[in-house]
């Protein structure tokens, strides 16, 4: 009873905080609409039939009339009925993969658990026709033509990013592209697909030694034990998404621009980018061969200057 009251109070406080924060954006940022966003996405190079893996910051877009659901609709307009959208709807109740693995009573339930990945993934999860993969830490959601294929086998994959995971299947889709809406090249999960595929030949030891089995329920309430191997926490400290690694983010921005792979543009009010997935993957492989990874030290970056 007390727990329920606490939960209700917390939810009310969060709703109040969100309303105040939305009001601030409404008064301070340029207003953008679904139609305007869809037009900007098309200008960036998104075409009907594309399959997009999207990482986002809602507040970077300006004040969106209709909120996050309007952005979901704009993305659907941009890829059309033959297109596919994929968003990270990861749920990490421990905050990290390692800490989540340590929660002995944790059972992921896609019908009950939301996402910690931001307002757009949250709205996407609540929108019609979305399929969600069964995974205790990295559940992905998809809408559109390839949605079932991309999400149906995640709980059978040997690792988070391994064969049959949404990332490995995404690479095989036509017109697959990674889209950053108002974000840097830091918080991009796609990097891990290559690390997983290269295994021991990847130049950095990214994962801990042991794989754990974490319990999940599927959409019908059946139980699955899904393999998860936590990131090595010391290595993750020097990763591209760590606040202290602006040097690495800057290097990747310049590198992918110089290679002609990153298309840059403005969506709403947000600096955004788009990279074709296959070319992204192949280029990450070439960089890894030169010891440039999302964990590279300053010395490793200096040893391989960006080639203009
Ligand atoms: C962390 C991150 C999500 C923060 O971005 P953000 O814009 O501050 O947060 P969200 O996208 O959740 O948007 C919420 C904010 O939008 C703003 N907002 C609310 N209504 C809005 C509206 N109608 N229009 C525009 N912005 C609005 C509010 O400021 C809100 O902030 P609040 O949480 O304080 O209420 C982003 O920087 C990021 O890293 N995104 C990628 C995440 C990811 O994919 N990770 C996986 C890869 S490892």
CSV table of C-alpha atoms and ligand atoms in Angstrom, one decimal:
chain,number,residue,atom,x,y,z
A,1,UNK,CA,0.0,0.0,0.0
A,2,UNK,CA,2.8,2.4,1.0
A,3,UNK,CA,4.8,1.3,-2.1
A,4,UNK,CA,1.9,2.1,-4.3
A,5,UNK,CA,1.4,5.5,-2.8
A,6,UNK,CA,5.1,6.2,-3.2
A,7,UNK,CA,5.0,5.1,-6.8
A,8,UNK,CA,1.9,7.3,-7.5
A,9,UNK,CA,3.7,10.3,-5.8
A,10,UNK,CA,6.8,9.8,-7.9
A,11,UNK,CA,4.8,9.5,-11.1
A,12,UNK,CA,2.9,12.8,-10.3
A,13,UNK,CA,6.1,14.6,-9.5
A,14,UNK,CA,7.7,13.3,-12.8
A,15,UNK,CA,4.6,14.4,-14.8
A,16,UNK,CA,4.8,17.9,-13.2
A,17,UNK,CA,8.6,18.1,-13.9
A,18,UNK,CA,8.0,17.1,-17.6
A,19,UNK,CA,5.2,19.6,-18.1
A,20,UNK,CA,7.5,22.4,-16.7
A,21,UNK,CA,10.4,21.3,-18.9
A,22,UNK,CA,8.1,21.2,-22.0
A,23,UNK,CA,6.9,24.7,-21.2
A,24,UNK,CA,10.4,26.0,-21.0
A,25,UNK,CA,11.2,24.5,-24.5
A,26,UNK,CA,8.0,25.9,-25.9
A,27,UNK,CA,8.9,29.4,-24.8
A,28,UNK,CA,12.6,29.3,-25.8
A,29,UNK,CA,12.9,27.2,-28.9
A,30,UNK,CA,11.7,27.6,-32.5
A,31,UNK,CA,8.4,25.7,-33.1
A,32,UNK,CA,8.5,22.8,-35.6
A,33,UNK,CA,5.8,20.6,-37.0
A,34,UNK,CA,5.4,17.0,-38.3
A,35,UNK,CA,5.3,18.3,-41.9
A,36,UNK,CA,8.4,20.4,-41.4
A,37,UNK,CA,10.3,17.6,-39.9
A,38,UNK,CA,9.3,15.2,-42.6
A,39,UNK,CA,10.5,17.7,-45.3
A,40,UNK,CA,13.8,18.1,-43.4
A,41,UNK,CA,14.3,14.3,-43.2
A,42,UNK,CA,13.8,14.0,-46.9
A,43,UNK,CA,16.3,16.8,-47.5
A,44,UNK,CA,18.8,14.9,-45.4
A,45,UNK,CA,18.5,12.0,-47.8
A,46,UNK,CA,15.9,9.8,-46.2
A,47,UNK,CA,13.8,8.1,-48.9
A,48,UNK,CA,10.7,5.9,-49.1
A,49,UNK,CA,11.7,2.3,-48.4
A,50,UNK,CA,14.6,3.2,-46.1
A,51,UNK,CA,15.3,1.2,-42.9
A,52,UNK,CA,16.5,3.6,-40.2
A,53,UNK,CA,18.1,2.9,-36.9
A,54,UNK,CA,17.6,6.1,-34.9
A,55,UNK,CA,19.3,7.7,-31.9
A,56,UNK,CA,17.8,11.0,-30.8
A,57,UNK,CA,17.5,14.0,-28.6
A,58,UNK,CA,14.0,15.4,-28.6
A,59,UNK,CA,14.8,18.8,-27.2
A,60,UNK,CA,17.5,19.5,-29.9
A,61,UNK,CA,14.7,19.5,-32.5
A,62,UNK,CA,13.2,22.7,-31.2
A,63,UNK,CA,9.7,22.7,-29.7
A,64,UNK,CA,7.8,20.0,-31.6
A,65,UNK,CA,4.1,20.7,-31.9
A,66,UNK,CA,2.4,17.4,-30.8
A,67,UNK,CA,5.6,16.3,-28.9
A,68,UNK,CA,7.5,13.0,-29.5
A,69,UNK,CA,4.5,11.3,-31.2
A,70,UNK,CA,4.7,13.9,-34.0
A,71,UNK,CA,8.3,13.1,-34.5
A,72,UNK,CA,7.4,9.4,-34.8
A,73,UNK,CA,4.8,10.3,-37.5
A,74,UNK,CA,7.3,12.5,-39.4
A,75,UNK,CA,9.8,9.6,-39.5
A,76,UNK,CA,7.0,7.3,-40.7
A,77,UNK,CA,6.1,9.9,-43.4
A,78,UNK,CA,9.7,10.1,-44.5
A,79,UNK,CA,10.2,6.3,-45.0
A,80,UNK,CA,6.7,5.7,-46.3
A,81,UNK,CA,4.7,2.5,-46.0
A,82,UNK,CA,7.5,0.3,-47.4
A,83,UNK,CA,10.0,1.7,-44.9
A,84,UNK,CA,11.1,0.5,-41.5
A,85,UNK,CA,12.0,2.3,-38.2
A,86,UNK,CA,14.1,0.9,-35.4
A,87,UNK,CA,14.7,2.6,-32.1
A,88,UNK,CA,16.6,1.6,-29.0
A,89,UNK,CA,14.0,0.8,-26.3
A,90,UNK,CA,16.6,-0.6,-23.9
A,91,UNK,CA,15.5,-1.1,-20.3
A,92,UNK,CA,18.4,-1.1,-17.9
A,93,UNK,CA,17.0,-1.1,-14.3
A,94,UNK,CA,20.5,-1.3,-12.9
A,95,UNK,CA,21.8,1.6,-15.0
A,96,UNK,CA,24.4,-0.5,-16.7
A,97,UNK,CA,24.5,-4.0,-18.2
A,98,UNK,CA,26.8,-5.2,-15.3
A,99,UNK,CA,24.6,-3.8,-12.6
A,100,UNK,CA,21.4,-5.2,-14.3
A,101,UNK,CA,23.0,-8.6,-14.4
A,102,UNK,CA,23.6,-8.4,-10.7
A,103,UNK,CA,19.9,-7.9,-9.9
A,104,UNK,CA,18.9,-11.4,-8.8
A,105,UNK,CA,15.1,-10.9,-9.0
A,106,UNK,CA,15.0,-9.1,-12.3
A,107,UNK,CA,12.8,-10.5,-15.1
A,108,UNK,CA,12.3,-8.4,-18.2
A,109,UNK,CA,8.7,-8.1,-19.3
A,110,UNK,CA,8.0,-6.2,-22.5
A,111,UNK,CA,4.4,-5.7,-21.5
A,112,UNK,CA,5.4,-3.9,-18.3
A,113,UNK,CA,8.8,-2.3,-18.7
A,114,UNK,CA,9.4,0.9,-20.6
A,115,UNK,CA,12.7,2.3,-21.8
A,116,UNK,CA,15.5,4.4,-20.4
A,117,UNK,CA,16.6,5.8,-23.8
A,118,UNK,CA,14.7,9.0,-24.0
A,119,UNK,CA,11.3,10.6,-25.0
A,120,UNK,CA,11.3,9.5,-28.6
A,121,UNK,CA,11.9,5.8,-27.9
A,122,UNK,CA,9.2,6.1,-25.2
A,123,UNK,CA,6.7,7.5,-27.6
A,124,UNK,CA,7.7,5.0,-30.3
A,125,UNK,CA,7.1,2.1,-27.9
A,126,UNK,CA,3.6,3.4,-27.3
A,127,UNK,CA,2.7,3.9,-30.9
A,128,UNK,CA,0.6,1.5,-33.1
A,129,UNK,CA,2.1,-1.4,-35.0
A,130,UNK,CA,5.4,-1.5,-33.1
A,131,UNK,CA,7.1,-4.8,-32.5
A,132,UNK,CA,9.5,-5.1,-29.5
A,133,UNK,CA,12.4,-7.6,-29.2
A,134,UNK,CA,12.7,-9.8,-26.1
A,135,UNK,CA,15.9,-8.8,-24.4
A,136,UNK,CA,16.7,-8.1,-20.8
A,137,UNK,CA,19.0,-5.1,-21.4
A,138,UNK,CA,18.9,-4.2,-25.1
A,139,UNK,CA,15.3,-4.6,-26.3
A,140,UNK,CA,14.8,-2.9,-29.7
A,141,UNK,CA,11.5,-1.8,-31.2
A,142,UNK,CA,10.6,-1.6,-34.9
A,143,UNK,CA,7.8,-0.5,-37.1
A,144,UNK,CA,7.2,-1.1,-40.8
A,145,UNK,CA,8.1,-3.6,-43.5
A,146,UNK,CA,11.0,-5.4,-41.7
A,147,UNK,CA,9.7,-5.0,-38.1
A,148,UNK,CA,9.0,-8.7,-37.5
A,149,UNK,CA,12.2,-9.9,-39.1
A,150,UNK,CA,14.3,-7.5,-37.2
A,151,UNK,CA,12.9,-8.2,-33.7
A,152,UNK,CA,11.6,-11.8,-33.7
A,153,UNK,CA,14.9,-13.6,-32.8
A,154,UNK,CA,16.7,-11.4,-30.4
A,155,UNK,CA,16.2,-13.8,-27.5
A,156,UNK,CA,17.7,-16.6,-29.5
A,157,UNK,CA,20.8,-14.6,-30.4
A,158,UNK,CA,24.0,-16.0,-28.7
A,159,UNK,CA,24.9,-12.4,-27.6
A,160,UNK,CA,23.3,-8.9,-27.4
A,161,UNK,CA,24.6,-7.9,-30.8
A,162,UNK,CA,25.3,-11.4,-32.3
A,163,UNK,CA,23.8,-13.4,-35.2
A,164,UNK,CA,20.0,-12.8,-35.4
A,165,UNK,CA,20.1,-9.8,-33.2
A,166,UNK,CA,18.3,-6.7,-34.6
A,167,UNK,CA,21.7,-5.2,-35.5
A,168,UNK,CA,23.0,-8.1,-37.6
A,169,UNK,CA,19.6,-8.3,-39.4
A,170,UNK,CA,19.5,-4.5,-39.9
A,171,UNK,CA,22.8,-4.6,-41.8
A,172,UNK,CA,21.2,-7.1,-44.2
A,173,UNK,CA,18.2,-4.8,-45.0
A,174,UNK,CA,18.0,-2.8,-48.2
A,175,UNK,CA,18.6,0.9,-47.8
A,176,UNK,CA,19.7,0.5,-44.1
A,177,UNK,CA,20.9,3.8,-42.6
A,178,UNK,CA,21.8,5.0,-39.2
A,179,UNK,CA,20.3,8.3,-38.3
A,180,UNK,CA,21.4,10.7,-35.5
A,181,UNK,CA,18.8,13.3,-34.6
A,182,UNK,CA,20.4,16.1,-32.6
A,183,UNK,CA,23.1,13.8,-31.2
A,184,UNK,CA,26.9,13.4,-31.7
A,185,UNK,CA,28.4,10.1,-32.9
A,186,UNK,CA,28.8,9.1,-29.3
A,187,UNK,CA,25.6,7.3,-28.3
A,188,UNK,CA,25.4,4.9,-31.3
A,189,UNK,CA,24.9,1.2,-30.6
A,190,UNK,CA,25.8,0.1,-34.1
A,191,UNK,CA,29.5,0.1,-33.3
A,192,UNK,CA,29.0,-3.0,-31.1
A,193,UNK,CA,27.8,-5.1,-34.1
A,194,UNK,CA,31.3,-5.1,-35.6
A,195,UNK,CA,32.9,-5.7,-32.2
A,196,UNK,CA,30.7,-8.8,-31.7
A,197,UNK,CA,31.2,-10.1,-35.3
A,198,UNK,CA,35.1,-9.7,-35.0
A,199,UNK,CA,35.2,-11.4,-31.6
A,200,UNK,CA,38.8,-12.0,-30.5
A,201,UNK,CA,40.2,-10.4,-33.7
A,202,UNK,CA,38.8,-7.0,-32.5
A,203,UNK,CA,41.8,-5.0,-31.2
A,204,UNK,CA,40.1,-4.2,-27.8
A,205,UNK,CA,38.8,-6.7,-25.2
A,206,UNK,CA,35.4,-5.1,-24.9
A,207,UNK,CA,33.5,-7.7,-22.9
A,208,UNK,CA,33.9,-9.4,-19.5
A,209,UNK,CA,34.7,-13.1,-19.7
A,210,UNK,CA,31.5,-14.5,-18.4
A,211,UNK,CA,28.1,-14.7,-20.1
A,212,UNK,CA,25.1,-14.7,-17.8
A,213,UNK,CA,21.6,-15.9,-18.5
A,214,UNK,CA,18.9,-13.3,-17.7
A,215,UNK,CA,15.2,-14.2,-17.4
A,216,UNK,CA,12.7,-12.6,-19.8
A,217,UNK,CA,9.1,-13.0,-20.5
A,218,UNK,CA,7.8,-12.8,-24.1
A,219,UNK,CA,4.6,-11.1,-25.2
A,220,UNK,CA,2.6,-14.2,-24.3
A,221,UNK,CA,4.2,-14.5,-20.8
A,222,UNK,CA,6.5,-17.5,-21.7
A,223,UNK,CA,9.9,-17.4,-20.0
A,224,UNK,CA,13.2,-17.4,-21.8
A,225,UNK,CA,16.8,-17.3,-20.4
A,226,UNK,CA,18.7,-14.9,-22.6
A,227,UNK,CA,22.6,-14.7,-22.7
A,228,UNK,CA,24.1,-11.4,-21.7
A,229,UNK,CA,27.8,-10.6,-21.4
A,230,UNK,CA,28.5,-7.3,-19.7
A,231,UNK,CA,30.9,-4.6,-21.1
A,232,UNK,CA,34.3,-4.4,-19.3
A,233,UNK,CA,33.7,-1.4,-17.1
A,234,UNK,CA,37.3,0.0,-17.3
A,235,UNK,CA,37.2,-0.2,-21.1
A,236,UNK,CA,33.7,1.4,-21.2
A,237,UNK,CA,35.2,4.4,-19.3
A,238,UNK,CA,37.2,5.4,-22.4
A,239,UNK,CA,34.4,4.8,-24.9
A,240,UNK,CA,33.2,7.4,-27.4
A,241,UNK,CA,30.0,8.1,-25.5
A,242,UNK,CA,31.8,8.9,-22.2
A,243,UNK,CA,31.5,12.6,-21.4
A,244,UNK,CA,35.4,12.9,-21.3
A,245,UNK,CA,35.9,11.6,-24.9
A,246,UNK,CA,35.0,14.7,-26.9
A,247,UNK,CA,38.3,14.1,-28.7
A,248,UNK,CA,37.1,10.7,-30.0
A,249,UNK,CA,33.7,12.1,-31.0
A,250,UNK,CA,35.4,14.9,-32.9
A,251,UNK,CA,37.7,12.4,-34.6
A,252,UNK,CA,34.8,10.2,-35.7
A,253,UNK,CA,32.9,13.2,-37.0
A,254,UNK,CA,35.9,14.4,-39.1
A,255,UNK,CA,36.7,10.8,-40.2
A,256,UNK,CA,33.3,10.0,-41.5
A,257,UNK,CA,32.9,13.4,-43.1
A,258,UNK,CA,36.3,13.0,-44.8
A,259,UNK,CA,35.4,9.5,-46.0
A,260,UNK,CA,32.3,11.0,-47.6
A,261,UNK,CA,30.0,8.6,-45.6
A,262,UNK,CA,28.2,11.1,-43.3
A,263,UNK,CA,25.5,13.3,-44.7
A,264,UNK,CA,25.0,16.3,-42.4
A,265,UNK,CA,21.9,18.5,-42.2
A,266,UNK,CA,19.4,20.2,-40.0
A,267,UNK,CA,16.2,18.5,-38.9
A,268,UNK,CA,13.9,21.0,-37.1
A,269,UNK,CA,16.5,22.9,-35.2
A,270,UNK,CA,18.8,20.0,-34.7
A,271,UNK,CA,22.2,19.2,-36.3
A,272,UNK,CA,21.6,15.7,-37.6
A,273,UNK,CA,23.4,13.1,-39.6
A,274,UNK,CA,22.8,10.0,-41.7
A,275,UNK,CA,25.2,7.1,-42.6
A,276,UNK,CA,24.4,4.1,-44.8
A,277,UNK,CA,24.8,1.1,-42.6
A,278,UNK,CA,26.8,-1.2,-44.8
A,279,UNK,CA,29.4,1.4,-45.6
A,280,UNK,CA,29.4,2.5,-41.9
A,281,UNK,CA,30.2,-1.1,-40.9
A,282,UNK,CA,32.8,-1.6,-43.6
A,283,UNK,CA,34.6,1.6,-42.6
A,284,UNK,CA,34.5,0.7,-38.9
A,285,UNK,CA,36.3,-2.5,-39.9
A,286,UNK,CA,39.0,-0.6,-41.8
A,287,UNK,CA,39.5,1.7,-38.8
A,288,UNK,CA,39.8,-1.2,-36.5
A,289,UNK,CA,42.5,-2.6,-38.7
A,290,UNK,CA,44.4,0.6,-38.1
A,291,UNK,CA,43.7,0.4,-34.3
A,292,UNK,CA,41.1,3.2,-34.4
A,293,UNK,CA,38.1,2.1,-32.4
A,294,UNK,CA,35.5,3.8,-30.2
A,295,UNK,CA,38.0,3.1,-27.3
A,296,UNK,CA,41.1,4.5,-29.0
A,297,UNK,CA,43.6,6.4,-26.9
A,298,UNK,CA,44.7,9.9,-27.8
A,299,UNK,CA,48.0,8.4,-28.9
A,300,UNK,CA,46.3,5.9,-31.2
A,301,UNK,CA,44.3,8.8,-32.8
A,302,UNK,CA,47.4,10.9,-33.3
A,303,UNK,CA,49.1,7.9,-35.0
A,304,UNK,CA,46.4,7.9,-37.7
A,305,UNK,CA,45.4,11.4,-38.6
A,306,UNK,CA,42.1,11.9,-40.4
A,307,UNK,CA,42.9,11.6,-44.2
A,308,UNK,CA,41.3,14.6,-46.0
B,1,LIG,C1,20.4,11.4,-23.3
B,1,LIG,C2,19.5,12.0,-24.4
B,1,LIG,C3,18.3,11.2,-24.7
B,1,LIG,C4,19.1,13.4,-23.9
B,1,LIG,O1,18.4,14.1,-24.9
B,1,LIG,P1,17.2,15.1,-24.5
B,1,LIG,O2,16.7,15.8,-25.6
B,1,LIG,O3,17.6,15.9,-23.3
B,1,LIG,O4,16.1,14.0,-23.9
B,1,LIG,P2,14.8,13.4,-24.6
B,1,LIG,O5,15.2,13.0,-26.0
B,1,LIG,O6,14.4,12.3,-23.7
B,1,LIG,O7,13.8,14.5,-24.6
B,1,LIG,C5,13.2,15.0,-23.4
B,1,LIG,C6,13.3,16.5,-23.4
B,1,LIG,O8,12.7,17.1,-24.5
B,1,LIG,C7,12.1,18.4,-24.2
B,1,LIG,N1,10.7,18.4,-24.6
B,1,LIG,C8,9.6,18.2,-24.0
B,1,LIG,N2,8.5,18.4,-24.8
B,1,LIG,C9,9.1,18.7,-26.0
B,1,LIG,C10,8.5,19.1,-27.3
B,1,LIG,N3,7.2,19.1,-27.5
B,1,LIG,N4,9.4,19.4,-28.3
B,1,LIG,C11,10.7,19.4,-28.1
B,1,LIG,N5,11.3,19.1,-26.9
B,1,LIG,C12,10.5,18.8,-25.9
B,1,LIG,C13,12.2,18.5,-22.7
B,1,LIG,O9,13.3,19.4,-22.4
B,1,LIG,C14,12.6,17.1,-22.2
B,1,LIG,O10,13.5,17.1,-21.2
B,1,LIG,P3,13.0,16.5,-19.7
B,1,LIG,O11,13.5,15.1,-19.7
B,1,LIG,O12,13.8,17.4,-18.8
B,1,LIG,O13,11.6,16.7,-19.6
B,1,LIG,C15,20.3,12.2,-25.7
B,1,LIG,O14,21.4,13.1,-25.6
B,1,LIG,C16,20.9,10.9,-26.2
B,1,LIG,O15,22.0,10.5,-25.8
B,1,LIG,N6,20.2,10.2,-27.1
B,1,LIG,C17,20.6,8.9,-27.6
B,1,LIG,C18,20.1,7.9,-26.6
B,1,LIG,C19,20.4,6.5,-27.2
B,1,LIG,O16,19.9,6.1,-28.2
B,1,LIG,N7,21.3,5.7,-26.5
B,1,LIG,C20,21.6,4.4,-27.0
B,1,LIG,C21,23.0,4.4,-27.6
B,1,LIG,S1,24.2,3.8,-26.5
